[in-house]
CSV table of C-alpha atoms in Angstrom, one decimal:
chain,number,residue,atom,x,y,z
A,1,MET,CA,78.9,56.6,89.8
A,2,GLN,CA,74.9,56.0,90.3
A,3,ILE,CA,73.9,56.8,93.7
A,4,ILE,CA,70.2,56.5,95.5
A,5,GLY,CA,68.7,57.6,98.3
A,6,LEU,CA,65.9,54.9,99.7
A,7,CYS,CA,62.7,56.9,102.1
A,8,ARG,CA,59.9,54.4,103.3
A,9,PHE,CA,57.7,57.0,103.8
A,10,SER,CA,54.8,55.2,106.1
A,11,TYR,CA,55.6,52.1,104.1
A,12,PRO,CA,53.5,49.3,105.7
A,13,ALA,CA,56.3,46.2,106.1
A,14,LYS,CA,55.8,43.2,107.0
A,15,GLY,CA,58.6,43.4,109.9
A,16,GLY,CA,61.4,46.8,110.0
A,17,PHE,CA,59.9,48.5,112.8
A,18,GLN,CA,60.7,48.1,116.5
A,19,VAL,CA,57.3,48.5,117.5
A,20,GLU,CA,55.1,45.1,116.6
A,21,HIS,CA,51.7,44.9,116.0
A,22,GLU,CA,49.6,41.4,115.8
A,23,THR,CA,48.3,42.5,111.9
A,24,ILE,CA,49.4,43.8,109.2
A,25,GLU,CA,45.8,46.1,109.4
A,26,GLU,CA,46.9,46.8,112.6
A,27,ARG,CA,49.9,48.3,111.2
A,28,ILE,CA,48.4,49.9,109.0
A,29,ALA,CA,45.6,51.6,111.0
A,30,TYR,CA,48.7,52.7,112.6
A,31,LEU,CA,50.6,54.3,110.3
A,32,TYR,CA,47.5,55.7,108.8
A,33,SER,CA,45.9,57.3,111.8
A,34,SER,CA,45.5,61.2,111.3
A,35,ALA,CA,47.5,62.7,114.3
A,36,ARG,CA,51.0,60.4,112.5
A,37,MET,CA,50.5,61.3,109.0
A,38,GLU,CA,50.4,65.2,110.0
A,39,GLU,CA,53.5,64.9,112.0
A,40,ARG,CA,55.1,62.9,109.2
A,41,LEU,CA,53.7,65.1,106.4
A,42,ARG,CA,55.0,68.2,108.6
A,43,HIS,CA,58.4,67.0,109.2
A,44,PHE,CA,58.9,65.6,105.7
A,45,GLU,CA,58.6,69.3,104.1
A,46,CYS,CA,60.3,70.8,107.0
A,47,ILE,CA,63.3,69.1,107.5
A,48,CYS,CA,63.6,66.1,105.0
A,49,LEU,CA,63.0,67.8,101.9
A,50,PRO,CA,64.7,71.2,101.8
A,51,GLY,CA,68.2,69.7,102.1
A,52,LEU,CA,67.7,66.2,99.4
A,53,LYS,CA,66.5,69.6,97.4
A,54,ALA,CA,69.2,71.5,97.8
A,55,GLN,CA,71.8,69.1,97.0
A,56,THR,CA,75.2,70.5,95.5
A,57,ASP,CA,75.6,67.6,93.8
A,58,PRO,CA,71.8,66.8,92.0
A,59,ASP,CA,72.8,63.7,90.0
A,60,PHE,CA,71.0,61.1,92.5
A,61,ILE,CA,67.8,59.1,92.4
A,62,PHE,CA,65.5,59.2,95.4
A,63,LEU,CA,63.4,56.5,95.6
A,64,VAL,CA,59.8,57.1,98.3
A,65,LEU,CA,58.4,54.0,99.3
A,66,VAL,CA,54.9,53.5,100.2
A,67,GLY,CA,52.1,51.6,100.5
A,68,GLU,CA,49.1,50.9,98.7
A,69,ALA,CA,47.2,51.3,101.3
A,70,MET,CA,48.0,55.1,101.7
A,71,PRO,CA,45.1,57.0,102.3
A,72,ARG,CA,44.7,58.8,98.7
A,73,PRO,CA,44.6,62.7,100.4
A,74,TYR,CA,48.0,61.8,102.4
A,75,PHE,CA,49.0,60.6,99.1
A,76,ASP,CA,48.4,63.6,97.0
A,77,ARG,CA,49.9,66.0,99.3
A,78,LEU,CA,52.9,63.9,99.4
A,79,GLN,CA,53.0,64.2,95.7
A,80,ALA,CA,52.5,68.1,96.1
A,81,LEU,CA,55.7,68.1,98.0
A,82,LEU,CA,57.3,66.3,95.7
A,83,SER,CA,56.7,68.1,92.4
A,84,ASP,CA,59.5,70.3,92.3
A,85,PHE,CA,61.8,67.1,92.8
A,86,PRO,CA,62.7,65.7,90.1
A,87,GLN,CA,65.1,63.4,91.6
A,88,SER,CA,62.7,61.7,94.0
A,89,ARG,CA,60.0,58.8,92.5
A,90,ILE,CA,57.5,58.2,94.6
A,91,VAL,CA,56.9,53.6,95.0
A,92,ASN,CA,53.9,51.6,95.5
A,93,ARG,CA,54.0,48.3,97.5
A,94,PRO,CA,51.6,46.1,99.0
A,95,PRO,CA,53.0,45.0,102.4
A,96,GLY,CA,55.7,42.8,102.3
A,97,PRO,CA,59.1,41.2,104.1
A,98,HIS,CA,60.5,44.8,104.9
A,99,ARG,CA,64.6,43.7,103.7
A,100,GLN,CA,63.4,42.6,100.9
A,101,VAL,CA,61.0,44.7,99.5
A,102,CYS,CA,63.3,47.3,100.1
A,103,GLN,CA,66.0,45.5,98.1
A,104,GLN,CA,64.1,44.8,95.6
A,105,VAL,CA,62.9,48.7,95.2
A,106,ILE,CA,66.7,49.5,95.3
A,107,ASN,CA,67.6,47.2,92.7
A,108,ALA,CA,64.8,48.2,90.2
A,109,ALA,CA,66.4,51.3,90.3
A,110,ARG,CA,70.0,50.1,89.2
A,111,ASP,CA,71.9,49.9,86.2
A,112,MET,CA,73.5,46.5,87.7
A,113,SER,CA,76.2,46.6,85.6
A,114,GLN,CA,77.5,49.3,87.2
A,115,PRO,CA,78.8,50.1,90.8
A,116,CYS,CA,76.5,51.6,93.1
A,117,LEU,CA,75.9,54.4,96.1
A,118,GLN,CA,73.4,53.4,97.9
A,119,PHE,CA,72.0,55.6,101.6
A,120,ARG,CA,68.8,55.4,103.4
A,121,HIS,CA,67.3,57.8,105.1
A,122,ASP,CA,64.1,58.7,106.6
A,123,ASP,CA,61.3,61.2,106.4
A,124,ASP,CA,62.2,63.5,109.4
A,125,ASP,CA,66.1,63.4,109.7
A,126,ALA,CA,68.1,65.8,107.3
A,127,VAL,CA,71.7,65.6,105.5
A,128,ALA,CA,74.1,68.1,105.0
A,129,VAL,CA,73.0,69.6,101.4
A,130,SER,CA,77.2,68.7,100.1
A,131,PHE,CA,76.0,65.2,101.4
A,132,VAL,CA,75.5,64.3,98.0
A,133,GLU,CA,79.0,65.7,96.8
A,134,ASP,CA,81.2,64.3,99.7
A,135,LEU,CA,79.3,60.6,99.2
A,136,ARG,CA,80.4,60.9,95.5
A,137,ALA,CA,84.2,62.2,96.7
A,138,ALA,CA,84.9,59.6,99.2
A,139,ALA,CA,84.2,57.0,97.0
A,140,LEU,CA,86.6,57.8,94.6
A,141,ASP,CA,89.1,58.2,97.4
A,142,ILE,CA,88.7,54.8,98.4
A,143,SER,CA,88.5,53.2,94.4
A,144,ALA,CA,91.1,50.7,95.9
A,145,LEU,CA,89.5,49.4,98.4
A,146,ARG,CA,86.6,48.6,96.9
A,147,ALA,CA,88.2,47.0,94.0
A,148,LYS,CA,88.7,44.2,97.2
A,149,HIS,CA,85.2,44.2,98.3
A,150,ARG,CA,81.3,43.6,97.4
A,151,LEU,CA,80.4,46.1,100.4
A,152,VAL,CA,82.1,49.0,101.9
A,153,ALA,CA,80.2,51.2,104.1
A,154,LEU,CA,80.6,55.1,104.5
A,155,ASP,CA,79.3,56.9,108.0
A,156,TRP,CA,79.6,60.5,108.6
A,157,ASN,CA,78.9,60.8,112.2
A,158,ARG,CA,78.6,64.2,113.5
A,159,GLY,CA,75.5,66.5,113.5
A,160,PHE,CA,72.7,67.0,115.3
A,161,VAL,CA,69.8,65.8,117.0
A,162,GLY,CA,66.5,68.0,116.5
A,163,ARG,CA,62.8,69.2,117.1
A,164,PRO,CA,60.4,71.3,114.8
A,165,ASP,CA,57.6,73.0,116.7
A,166,ALA,CA,55.7,76.6,116.1
A,167,ASP,CA,58.4,78.3,118.0
A,168,GLY,CA,60.9,77.0,115.1
A,169,LEU,CA,63.9,74.5,116.1
A,170,ARG,CA,65.5,73.5,119.0
A,171,ALA,CA,68.4,70.8,118.7
A,172,GLU,CA,72.3,70.1,119.4
A,173,PRO,CA,75.2,68.5,118.1
A,174,CYS,CA,76.1,65.3,118.7
A,175,VAL,CA,78.5,62.8,117.6
A,176,THR,CA,77.0,59.1,117.2
A,177,PRO,CA,78.2,55.9,115.1
A,178,PHE,CA,76.2,54.2,112.4
A,179,TRP,CA,72.7,55.9,113.4
A,180,GLY,CA,71.9,55.4,109.9
A,181,VAL,CA,71.2,59.1,108.5
A,182,ALA,CA,73.9,60.3,106.6
A,183,GLN,CA,75.7,56.5,106.1
A,184,ALA,CA,75.9,54.9,102.5
A,185,VAL,CA,77.1,51.8,101.1
A,186,ALA,CA,79.0,51.5,97.8
A,187,VAL,CA,77.6,48.6,96.2
A,188,ALA,CA,80.2,46.8,93.8
A,189,PRO,CA,78.2,45.7,90.0
A,190,GLY,CA,76.1,42.7,89.8
A,191,VAL,CA,75.8,42.5,93.7
A,192,ARG,CA,71.9,42.7,94.7
A,193,GLN,CA,72.3,43.1,98.0
A,194,SER,CA,71.4,46.7,99.3
A,195,ILE,CA,72.2,48.6,102.1
A,196,MET,CA,68.7,47.8,103.8
A,197,ASN,CA,69.9,44.0,103.8
A,198,PHE,CA,71.9,45.3,107.3
A,199,GLY,CA,70.7,46.6,110.4
A,200,HIS,CA,72.1,50.3,110.4
A,201,ASN,CA,74.5,50.4,113.3
A,202,LYS,CA,75.8,46.4,111.9
A,203,LEU,CA,78.1,47.3,109.8
A,204,ASN,CA,80.8,47.1,110.6
A,205,ARG,CA,80.1,43.9,111.4
A,206,PHE,CA,79.8,42.8,108.1
A,207,MET,CA,82.2,45.0,105.5
A,208,PRO,CA,85.0,47.3,105.9
A,209,THR,CA,83.7,51.0,107.5
A,210,LEU,CA,84.6,54.0,107.2
A,211,SER,CA,83.7,57.1,109.4
A,212,PHE,CA,83.9,60.8,109.2
A,213,THR,CA,83.9,62.9,111.7
A,214,ASP,CA,85.1,66.2,109.8
A,215,ARG,CA,82.1,68.2,109.5
A,216,PRO,CA,78.4,68.2,110.7
A,217,MET,CA,76.5,65.8,108.0
A,218,TYR,CA,73.2,65.0,109.2
A,219,LEU,CA,70.1,66.9,111.8
A,220,ARG,CA,68.2,63.5,113.2
A,221,GLY,CA,64.9,64.4,113.7
A,222,HIS,CA,63.2,64.0,117.1
A,223,ASN,CA,59.7,63.5,117.4
A,224,GLU,CA,56.7,61.8,118.9
A,225,HIS,CA,56.2,59.3,116.1
A,226,ASN,CA,59.8,57.9,116.2
A,227,ASP,CA,59.7,54.2,115.6
A,228,SER,CA,62.1,53.7,118.6
A,229,ARG,CA,60.2,56.2,120.7
A,230,GLN,CA,57.2,54.3,121.2
A,231,LYS,CA,58.5,52.6,124.0
A,232,ALA,CA,58.0,52.6,127.1
A,233,HIS,CA,61.1,53.1,129.0
A,234,VAL,CA,62.8,55.7,126.3
A,235,ARG,CA,62.8,59.3,127.5
A,236,PRO,CA,62.1,62.4,126.5
A,237,VAL,CA,65.2,64.2,124.8
A,238,ALA,CA,65.9,68.1,126.3
A,239,LEU,CA,66.7,70.4,123.6
A,240,PRO,CA,68.0,74.1,123.3
A,241,ARG,CA,66.0,76.5,121.8
A,242,LEU,CA,67.9,77.6,118.4
A,243,ASP,CA,68.5,81.5,118.9
A,244,PRO,CA,68.9,83.4,115.4
A,245,ALA,CA,72.3,82.9,114.9
A,246,GLY,CA,71.8,78.5,115.6
A,247,GLU,CA,69.4,78.7,112.7
A,248,ALA,CA,70.9,80.5,110.3
A,249,GLU,CA,73.2,77.4,110.9
A,250,MET,CA,70.6,74.6,110.1
A,251,ASN,CA,69.2,77.1,107.1
A,252,ARG,CA,73.4,76.9,105.3
A,253,LEU,CA,73.7,73.3,106.3
A,254,PHE,CA,71.0,71.5,105.9
A,255,ALA,CA,68.5,74.0,103.9
A,256,ILE,CA,66.2,73.8,107.2
A,257,ASP,CA,64.5,77.3,106.8
A,258,ALA,CA,63.1,77.8,110.5
A,259,ASP,CA,60.3,81.2,109.4
A,260,HIS,CA,58.6,77.9,107.7
A,261,ILE,CA,58.9,75.6,110.8
A,262,ARG,CA,57.0,78.1,112.5
A,263,ARG,CA,54.4,78.3,109.8
A,264,VAL,CA,54.3,74.7,109.0
A,265,PHE,CA,53.8,73.9,112.7
A,266,ALA,CA,51.8,76.7,114.1
A,267,PRO,CA,48.8,75.3,115.9
A,268,ALA,CA,45.8,76.3,113.1
A,269,ALA,CA,48.6,75.4,110.3
A,270,ALA,CA,48.2,71.7,112.1
A,271,THR,CA,44.5,70.7,112.6
């Protein structure tokens, strides 16, 4: 069964952001500001990519959607980070309607005659190294349900919220359903709707959903440039510093290396 992940890496969509901008030019300027891009690239390198590169089932496609206006130095750095990740494909698109563009990008990578498992993934989040393997197994377990429905959602709701910095990683466990990470939709052959046609917290309004709480499956990134954190009423989250045992657990689950975080987030590296 084909498995496709989609990551929007600072793609200047029309819609799809909680922070609004008056014009697409303002959105592009916001997305590609140097402070924001430096942070996004550091999180992408240290949090997002390690677990994806270390998947126990490597048979999947990971689409990275970027805007055509991305400054060349950032695009080159993105390419370099993905150079040892053969499942990844960078897809360039001009600004367009958020859901429509994402749907088109996913469907262009699909074999529309076959069923497909699709997951969305933010550039500052991590999934467990077993995510693709567990997703494929769960989809096979519900074959009878998938045969009756065009779309079926699968949601792993146990994980961590974490924040990397120059001293390593702060994180704590959580159980949060439909958070948009470690979440997938099984799509029947010929169905053009994609996981990106639905808000991640509203999937259970439109299709059968299954929740899994038996094991940690994600680390949700927490940082200054989260889209959801740009509103005035959103308060900082205090997270405990991980000790060596906690860092080892993050490495085992997500292939996240706290020493690598310390190197990349060190003040000299961040300038």
